[in-house]
PDB file of C-alpha atoms and ligand atoms in Angstrom:
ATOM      1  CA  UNK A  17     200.640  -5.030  34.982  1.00  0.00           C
ATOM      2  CA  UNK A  18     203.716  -5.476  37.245  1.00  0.00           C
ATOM      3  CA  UNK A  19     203.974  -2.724  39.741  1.00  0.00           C
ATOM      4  CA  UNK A  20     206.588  -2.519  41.750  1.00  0.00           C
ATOM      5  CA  UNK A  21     208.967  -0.200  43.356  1.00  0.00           C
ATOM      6  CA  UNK A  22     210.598   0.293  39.546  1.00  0.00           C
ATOM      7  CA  UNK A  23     207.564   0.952  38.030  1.00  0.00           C
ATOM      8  CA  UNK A  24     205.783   3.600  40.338  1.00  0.00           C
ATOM      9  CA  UNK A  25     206.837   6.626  38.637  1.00  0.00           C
ATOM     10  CA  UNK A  26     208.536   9.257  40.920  1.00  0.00           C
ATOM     11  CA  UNK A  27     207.688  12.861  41.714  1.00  0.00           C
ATOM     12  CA  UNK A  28     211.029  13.642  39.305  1.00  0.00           C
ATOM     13  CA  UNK A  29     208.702  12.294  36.176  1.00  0.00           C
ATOM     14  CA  UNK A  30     206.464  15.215  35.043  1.00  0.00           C
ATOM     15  CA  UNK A  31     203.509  12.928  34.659  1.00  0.00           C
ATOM     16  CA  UNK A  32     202.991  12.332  38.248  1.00  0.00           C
ATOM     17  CA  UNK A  33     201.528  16.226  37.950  1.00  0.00           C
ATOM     18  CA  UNK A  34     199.045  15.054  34.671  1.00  0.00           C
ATOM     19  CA  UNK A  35     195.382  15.766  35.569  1.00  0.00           C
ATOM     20  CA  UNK A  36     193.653  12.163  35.024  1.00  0.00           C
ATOM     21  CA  UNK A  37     190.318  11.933  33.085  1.00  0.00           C
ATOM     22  CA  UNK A  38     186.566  10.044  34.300  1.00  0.00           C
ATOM     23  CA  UNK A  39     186.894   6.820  32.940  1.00  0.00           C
ATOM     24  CA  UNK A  40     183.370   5.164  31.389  1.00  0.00           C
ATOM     25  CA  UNK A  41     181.564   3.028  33.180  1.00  0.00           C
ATOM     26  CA  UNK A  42     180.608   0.214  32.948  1.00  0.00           C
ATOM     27  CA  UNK A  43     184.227  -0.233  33.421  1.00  0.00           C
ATOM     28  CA  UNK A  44     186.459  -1.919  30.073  1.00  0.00           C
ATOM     29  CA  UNK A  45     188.135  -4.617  31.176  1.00  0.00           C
ATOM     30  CA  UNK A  46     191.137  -2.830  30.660  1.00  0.00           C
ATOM     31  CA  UNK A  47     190.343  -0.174  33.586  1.00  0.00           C
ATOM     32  CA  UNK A  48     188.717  -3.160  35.667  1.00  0.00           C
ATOM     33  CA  UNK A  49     192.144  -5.148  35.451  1.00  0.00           C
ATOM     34  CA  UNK A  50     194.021  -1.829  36.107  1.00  0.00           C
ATOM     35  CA  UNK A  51     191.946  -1.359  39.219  1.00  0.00           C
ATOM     36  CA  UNK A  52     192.081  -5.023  40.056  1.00  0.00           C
ATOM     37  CA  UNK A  53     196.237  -4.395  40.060  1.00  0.00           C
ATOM     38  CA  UNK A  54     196.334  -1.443  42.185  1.00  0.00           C
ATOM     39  CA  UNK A  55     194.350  -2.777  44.783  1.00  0.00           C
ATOM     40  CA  UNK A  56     196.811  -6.400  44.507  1.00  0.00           C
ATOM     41  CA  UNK A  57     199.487  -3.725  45.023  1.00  0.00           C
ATOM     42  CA  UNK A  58     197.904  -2.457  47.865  1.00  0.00           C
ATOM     43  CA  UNK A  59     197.099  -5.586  49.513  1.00  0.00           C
ATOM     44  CA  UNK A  60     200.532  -7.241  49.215  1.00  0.00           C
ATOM     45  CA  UNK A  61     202.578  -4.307  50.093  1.00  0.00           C
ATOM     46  CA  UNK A  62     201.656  -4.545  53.903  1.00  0.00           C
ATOM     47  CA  UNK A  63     202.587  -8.560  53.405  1.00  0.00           C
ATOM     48  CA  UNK A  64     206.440  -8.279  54.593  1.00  0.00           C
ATOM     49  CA  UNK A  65     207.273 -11.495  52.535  1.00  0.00           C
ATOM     50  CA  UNK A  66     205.078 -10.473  49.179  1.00  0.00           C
ATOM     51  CA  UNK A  67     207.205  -6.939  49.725  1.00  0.00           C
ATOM     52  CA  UNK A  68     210.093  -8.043  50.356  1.00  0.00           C
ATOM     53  CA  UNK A  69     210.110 -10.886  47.345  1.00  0.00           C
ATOM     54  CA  UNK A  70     208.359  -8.440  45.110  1.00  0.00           C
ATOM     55  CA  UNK A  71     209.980  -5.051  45.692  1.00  0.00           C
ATOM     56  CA  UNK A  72     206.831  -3.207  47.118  1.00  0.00           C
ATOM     57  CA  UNK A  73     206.624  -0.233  49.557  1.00  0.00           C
ATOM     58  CA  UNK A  74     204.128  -0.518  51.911  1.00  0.00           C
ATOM     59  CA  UNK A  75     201.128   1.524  51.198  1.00  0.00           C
ATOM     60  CA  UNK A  76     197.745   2.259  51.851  1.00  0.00           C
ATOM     61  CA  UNK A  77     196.517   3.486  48.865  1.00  0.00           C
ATOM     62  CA  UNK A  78     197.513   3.776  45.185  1.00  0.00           C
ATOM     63  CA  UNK A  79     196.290   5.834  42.300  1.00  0.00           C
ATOM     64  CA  UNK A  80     196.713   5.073  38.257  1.00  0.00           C
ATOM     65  CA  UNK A  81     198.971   8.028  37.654  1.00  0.00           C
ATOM     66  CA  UNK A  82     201.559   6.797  39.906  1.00  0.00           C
ATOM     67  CA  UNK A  83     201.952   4.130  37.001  1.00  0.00           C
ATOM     68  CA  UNK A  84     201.569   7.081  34.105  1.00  0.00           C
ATOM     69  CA  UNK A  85     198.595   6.390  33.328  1.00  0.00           C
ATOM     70  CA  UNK A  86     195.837   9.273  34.037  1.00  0.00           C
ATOM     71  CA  UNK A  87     192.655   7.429  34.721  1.00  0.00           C
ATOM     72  CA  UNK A  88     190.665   8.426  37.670  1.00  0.00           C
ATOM     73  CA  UNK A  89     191.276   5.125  39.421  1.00  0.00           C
ATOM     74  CA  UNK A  90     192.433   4.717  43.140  1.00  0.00           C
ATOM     75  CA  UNK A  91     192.453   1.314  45.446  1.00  0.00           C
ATOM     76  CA  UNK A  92     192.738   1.975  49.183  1.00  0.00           C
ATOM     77  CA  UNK A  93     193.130  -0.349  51.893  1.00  0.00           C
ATOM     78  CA  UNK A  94     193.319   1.378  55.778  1.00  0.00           C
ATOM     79  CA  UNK A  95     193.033   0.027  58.817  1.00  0.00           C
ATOM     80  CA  UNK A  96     191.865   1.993  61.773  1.00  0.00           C
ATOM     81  CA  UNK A  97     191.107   2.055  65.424  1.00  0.00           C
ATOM     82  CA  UNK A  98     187.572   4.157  66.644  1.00  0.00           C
ATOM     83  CA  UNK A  99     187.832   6.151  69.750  1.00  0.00           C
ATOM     84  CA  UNK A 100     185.986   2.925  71.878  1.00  0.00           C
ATOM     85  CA  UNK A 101     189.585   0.422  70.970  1.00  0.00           C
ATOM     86  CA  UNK A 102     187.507  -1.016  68.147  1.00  0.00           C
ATOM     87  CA  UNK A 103     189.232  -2.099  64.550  1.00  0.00           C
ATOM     88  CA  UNK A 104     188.068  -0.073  61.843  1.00  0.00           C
ATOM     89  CA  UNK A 105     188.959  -1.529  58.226  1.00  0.00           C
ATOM     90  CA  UNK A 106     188.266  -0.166  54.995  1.00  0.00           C
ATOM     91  CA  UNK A 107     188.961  -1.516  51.105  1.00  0.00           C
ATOM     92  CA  UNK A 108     187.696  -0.046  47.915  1.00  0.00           C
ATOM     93  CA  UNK A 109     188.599   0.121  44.243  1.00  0.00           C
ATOM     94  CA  UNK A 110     187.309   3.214  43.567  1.00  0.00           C
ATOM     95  CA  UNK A 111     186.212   4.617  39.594  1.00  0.00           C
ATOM     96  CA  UNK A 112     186.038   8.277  39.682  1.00  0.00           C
ATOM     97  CA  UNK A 113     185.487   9.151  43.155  1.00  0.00           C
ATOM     98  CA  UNK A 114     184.312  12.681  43.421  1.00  0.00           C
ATOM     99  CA  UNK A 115     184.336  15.076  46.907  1.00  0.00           C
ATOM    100  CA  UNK A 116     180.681  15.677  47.055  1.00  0.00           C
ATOM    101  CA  UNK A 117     181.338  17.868  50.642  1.00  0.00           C
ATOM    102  CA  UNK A 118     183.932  18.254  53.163  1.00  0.00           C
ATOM    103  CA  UNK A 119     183.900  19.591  56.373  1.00  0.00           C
ATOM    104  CA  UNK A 120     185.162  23.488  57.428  1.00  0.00           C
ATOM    105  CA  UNK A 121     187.176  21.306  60.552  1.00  0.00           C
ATOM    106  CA  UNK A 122     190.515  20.572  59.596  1.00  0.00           C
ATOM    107  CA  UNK A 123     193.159  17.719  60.563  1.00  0.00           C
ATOM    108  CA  UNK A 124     196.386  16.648  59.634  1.00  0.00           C
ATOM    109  CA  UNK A 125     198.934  13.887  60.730  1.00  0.00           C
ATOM    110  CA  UNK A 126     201.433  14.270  63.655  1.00  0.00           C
ATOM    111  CA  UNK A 127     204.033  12.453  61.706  1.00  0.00           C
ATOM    112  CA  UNK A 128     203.355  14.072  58.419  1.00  0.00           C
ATOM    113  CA  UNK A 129     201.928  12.533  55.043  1.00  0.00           C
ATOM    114  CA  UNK A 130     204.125   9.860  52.998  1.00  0.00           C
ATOM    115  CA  UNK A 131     203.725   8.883  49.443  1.00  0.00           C
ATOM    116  CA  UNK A 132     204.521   6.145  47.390  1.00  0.00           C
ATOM    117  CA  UNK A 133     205.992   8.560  44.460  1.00  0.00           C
ATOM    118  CA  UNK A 134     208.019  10.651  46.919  1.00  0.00           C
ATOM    119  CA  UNK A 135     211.276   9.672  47.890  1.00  0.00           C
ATOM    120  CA  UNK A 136     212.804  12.417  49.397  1.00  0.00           C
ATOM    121  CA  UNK A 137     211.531  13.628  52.751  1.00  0.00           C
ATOM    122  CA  UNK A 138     209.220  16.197  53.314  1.00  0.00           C
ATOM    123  CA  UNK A 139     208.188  17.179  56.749  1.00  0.00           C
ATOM    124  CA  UNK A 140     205.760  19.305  57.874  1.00  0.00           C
ATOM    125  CA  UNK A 141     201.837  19.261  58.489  1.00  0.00           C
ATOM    126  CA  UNK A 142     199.548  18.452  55.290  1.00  0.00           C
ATOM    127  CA  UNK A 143     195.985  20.372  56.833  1.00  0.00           C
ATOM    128  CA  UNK A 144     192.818  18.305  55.161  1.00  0.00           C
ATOM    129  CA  UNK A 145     189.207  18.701  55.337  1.00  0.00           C
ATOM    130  CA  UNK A 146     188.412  16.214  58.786  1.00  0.00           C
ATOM    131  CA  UNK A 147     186.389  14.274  57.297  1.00  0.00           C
ATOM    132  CA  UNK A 148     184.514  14.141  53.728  1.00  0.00           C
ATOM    133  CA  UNK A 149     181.480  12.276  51.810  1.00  0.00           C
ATOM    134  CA  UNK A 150     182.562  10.768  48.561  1.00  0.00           C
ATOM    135  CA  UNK A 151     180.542   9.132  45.534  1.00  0.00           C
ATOM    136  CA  UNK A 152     182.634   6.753  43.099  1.00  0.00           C
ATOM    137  CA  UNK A 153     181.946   3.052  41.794  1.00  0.00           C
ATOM    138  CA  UNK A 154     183.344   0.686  43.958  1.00  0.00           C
ATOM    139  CA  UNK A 155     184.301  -2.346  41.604  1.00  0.00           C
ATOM    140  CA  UNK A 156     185.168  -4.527  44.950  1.00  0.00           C
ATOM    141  CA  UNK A 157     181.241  -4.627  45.724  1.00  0.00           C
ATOM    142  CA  UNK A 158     180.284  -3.993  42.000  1.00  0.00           C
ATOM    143  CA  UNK A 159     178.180  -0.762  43.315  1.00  0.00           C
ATOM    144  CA  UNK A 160     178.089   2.773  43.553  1.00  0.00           C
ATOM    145  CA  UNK A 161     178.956   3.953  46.760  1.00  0.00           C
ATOM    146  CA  UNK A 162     178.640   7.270  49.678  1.00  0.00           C
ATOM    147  CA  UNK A 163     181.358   7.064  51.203  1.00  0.00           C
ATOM    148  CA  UNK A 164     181.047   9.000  54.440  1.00  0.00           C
ATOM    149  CA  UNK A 165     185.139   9.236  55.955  1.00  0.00           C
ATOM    150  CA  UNK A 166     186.730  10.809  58.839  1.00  0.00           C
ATOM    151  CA  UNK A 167     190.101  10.461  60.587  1.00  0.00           C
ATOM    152  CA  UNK A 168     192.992   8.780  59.189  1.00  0.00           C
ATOM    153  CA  UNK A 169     190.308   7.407  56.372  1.00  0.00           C
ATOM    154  CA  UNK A 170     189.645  10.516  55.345  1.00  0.00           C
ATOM    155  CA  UNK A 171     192.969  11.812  54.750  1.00  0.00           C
ATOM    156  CA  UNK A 172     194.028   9.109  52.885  1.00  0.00           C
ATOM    157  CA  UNK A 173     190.892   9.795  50.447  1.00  0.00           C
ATOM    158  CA  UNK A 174     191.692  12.731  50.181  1.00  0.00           C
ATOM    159  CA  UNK A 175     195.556  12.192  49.226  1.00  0.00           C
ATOM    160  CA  UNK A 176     194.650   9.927  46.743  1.00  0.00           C
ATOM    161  CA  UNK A 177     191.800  12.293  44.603  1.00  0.00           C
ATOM    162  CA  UNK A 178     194.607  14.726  45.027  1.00  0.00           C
ATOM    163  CA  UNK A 179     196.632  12.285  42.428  1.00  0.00           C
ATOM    164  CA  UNK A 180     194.235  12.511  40.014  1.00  0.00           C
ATOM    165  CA  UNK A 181     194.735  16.349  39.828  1.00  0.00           C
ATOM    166  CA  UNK A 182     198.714  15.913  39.629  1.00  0.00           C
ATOM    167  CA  UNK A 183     198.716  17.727  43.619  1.00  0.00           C
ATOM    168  CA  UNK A 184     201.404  15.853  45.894  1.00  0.00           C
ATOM    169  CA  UNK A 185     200.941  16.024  49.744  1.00  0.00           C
ATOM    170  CA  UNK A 186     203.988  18.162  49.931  1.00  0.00           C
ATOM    171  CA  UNK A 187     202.584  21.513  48.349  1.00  0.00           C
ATOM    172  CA  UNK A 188     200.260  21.826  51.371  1.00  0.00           C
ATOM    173  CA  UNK A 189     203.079  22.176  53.583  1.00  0.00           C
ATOM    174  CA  UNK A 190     203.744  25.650  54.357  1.00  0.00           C
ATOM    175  CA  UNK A 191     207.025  26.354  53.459  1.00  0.00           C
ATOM    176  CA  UNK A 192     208.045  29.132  56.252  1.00  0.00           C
ATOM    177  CA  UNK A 193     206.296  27.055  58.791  1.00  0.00           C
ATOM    178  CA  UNK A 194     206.001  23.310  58.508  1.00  0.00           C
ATOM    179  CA  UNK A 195     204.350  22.407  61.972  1.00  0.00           C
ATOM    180  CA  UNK A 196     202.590  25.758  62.424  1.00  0.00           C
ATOM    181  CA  UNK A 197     199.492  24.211  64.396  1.00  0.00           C
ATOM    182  CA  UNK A 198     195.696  24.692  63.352  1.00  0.00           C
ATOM    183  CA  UNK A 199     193.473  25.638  65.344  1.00  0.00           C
ATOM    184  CA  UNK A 200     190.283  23.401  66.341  1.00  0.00           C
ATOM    185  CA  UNK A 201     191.945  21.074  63.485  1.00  0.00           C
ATOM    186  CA  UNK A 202     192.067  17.152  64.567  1.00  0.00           C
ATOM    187  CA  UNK A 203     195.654  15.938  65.007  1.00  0.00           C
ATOM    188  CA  UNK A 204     195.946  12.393  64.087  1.00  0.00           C
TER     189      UNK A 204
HETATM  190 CO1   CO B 306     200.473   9.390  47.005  1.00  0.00          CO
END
C-alpha cells in the first residue's frame, strides 16, 4: 500500500473517529504487510530525501485507521535522550497493544501534540498518563512484548492506542484553558 500525504485520511473524514477491532494472531499476511507499510512510512518520513520525493510528513508513529482501515495496528519509531545525555531509541510494529496500567502522574508536551491526520492547528496541552506498561505483539522481533514507557515514549504510545478508539490529541485540550498547567505533571 502507498501511503503518502494523499492517502492518510484527514480528521475531516468520519472514519478517522471508527473504533478499530483486535486483529488475529498469528498475523494474515495481509495485516503483517499492512504493519510492515506503516512502519516503512514511519521510517522514511524522517529521511528528508524519501519525504520529500515521496510526499511524506514526518512522523513518529502511525496507526491503520489513518489509512481507513480499523485494525488495531500501530508502528512507532522515537528517538529519545535519558536524563544522563544518553540516546534512547525505540521501534515496534505493534498488533493490538493494550494499556495494561498507567501511572496517576501526569505529563504533557511544552509544544503541544501534532498528528499526522490533523492539519489545522491546535494548541494547547494534551495531559497523559507519565508513563505506562503495554502488552501487544511486536512483529519487528516476532514476540510478544511489556512494554514499560515513560517520557516522550510514552506519550506517543499513548497517542497512537488513542487512534484505535477514533480519540484525536485535540479533545484533551481544554477548551477554556489550553496551557492551564498540571500540577506535579512532567512537562516534556
Ligand atoms: Co495521530
Amino acid at each position: 500500500m502507498t501511503i503518502n500525504q494523499n492517502t492518510i485520511i484527514k480528521d475531516d473524514n468520519p472514519l478517522i473517529r471508527q473504533k478499530s477491532l483486535p486483529v488475529s494472531l498469528p498475523l494474515c499476511n495481509e495485516d503483517a504487510q499492512l504493519l510492515r507499510d506503516l512502519f516503512q512510512y514511519v521510517k522514511d518520513s524522517t529521511d528528508p530525501e524519501k519525504a520529500e520525493k515521496e510526499n511524506l510528513r514526518a512522523a513518529v508513529g502511525i496507526s491503520a485507521i489513518q489509512v481507513g482501515i480499523p485494525k488495531q495496528l500501530t508502528a512507532v519509531v522515537v528517538n529519545d535522550i535519558d536524563n544522563d545525555g544518553n540516546d534512547l531509541h525505540y521501534e515496534y510494529m505493534l498488533a493490538n497493544p493494550r494499556i495494561i496500567s498507567s501511572s496517576v502522574q501526569k505529563s504533557y508536551l511544552e509544544n503541544g501534540e501534532g498528528c499526522l491526520s490533523v492539519i489545522d492547528e491546535h494548541e494547547g496541552f494534551v495531559v497523559r498518563s507519565a508513563r505506562v506498561k503495554i502488552q501487544a505483539y511486536d512483529l519487528l522481533t516476532d514476540k510478544n512484548v511489556t512494554i514499560r514507557a515513560r517520557g516522550y515514549f510514552a506519550i506517543v504510545l499513548q497517542h497512537e492506542i488513542d487512534h484505535f478508539k477514533g480519540i484525536l490529541f485535540y479533545d484533551y485540550i481544554n477548551s477554556k484553558d489550553p496551557f492551564a498547567k498540571v500540577p506535579g505533571a512532567i512537562v516534556i
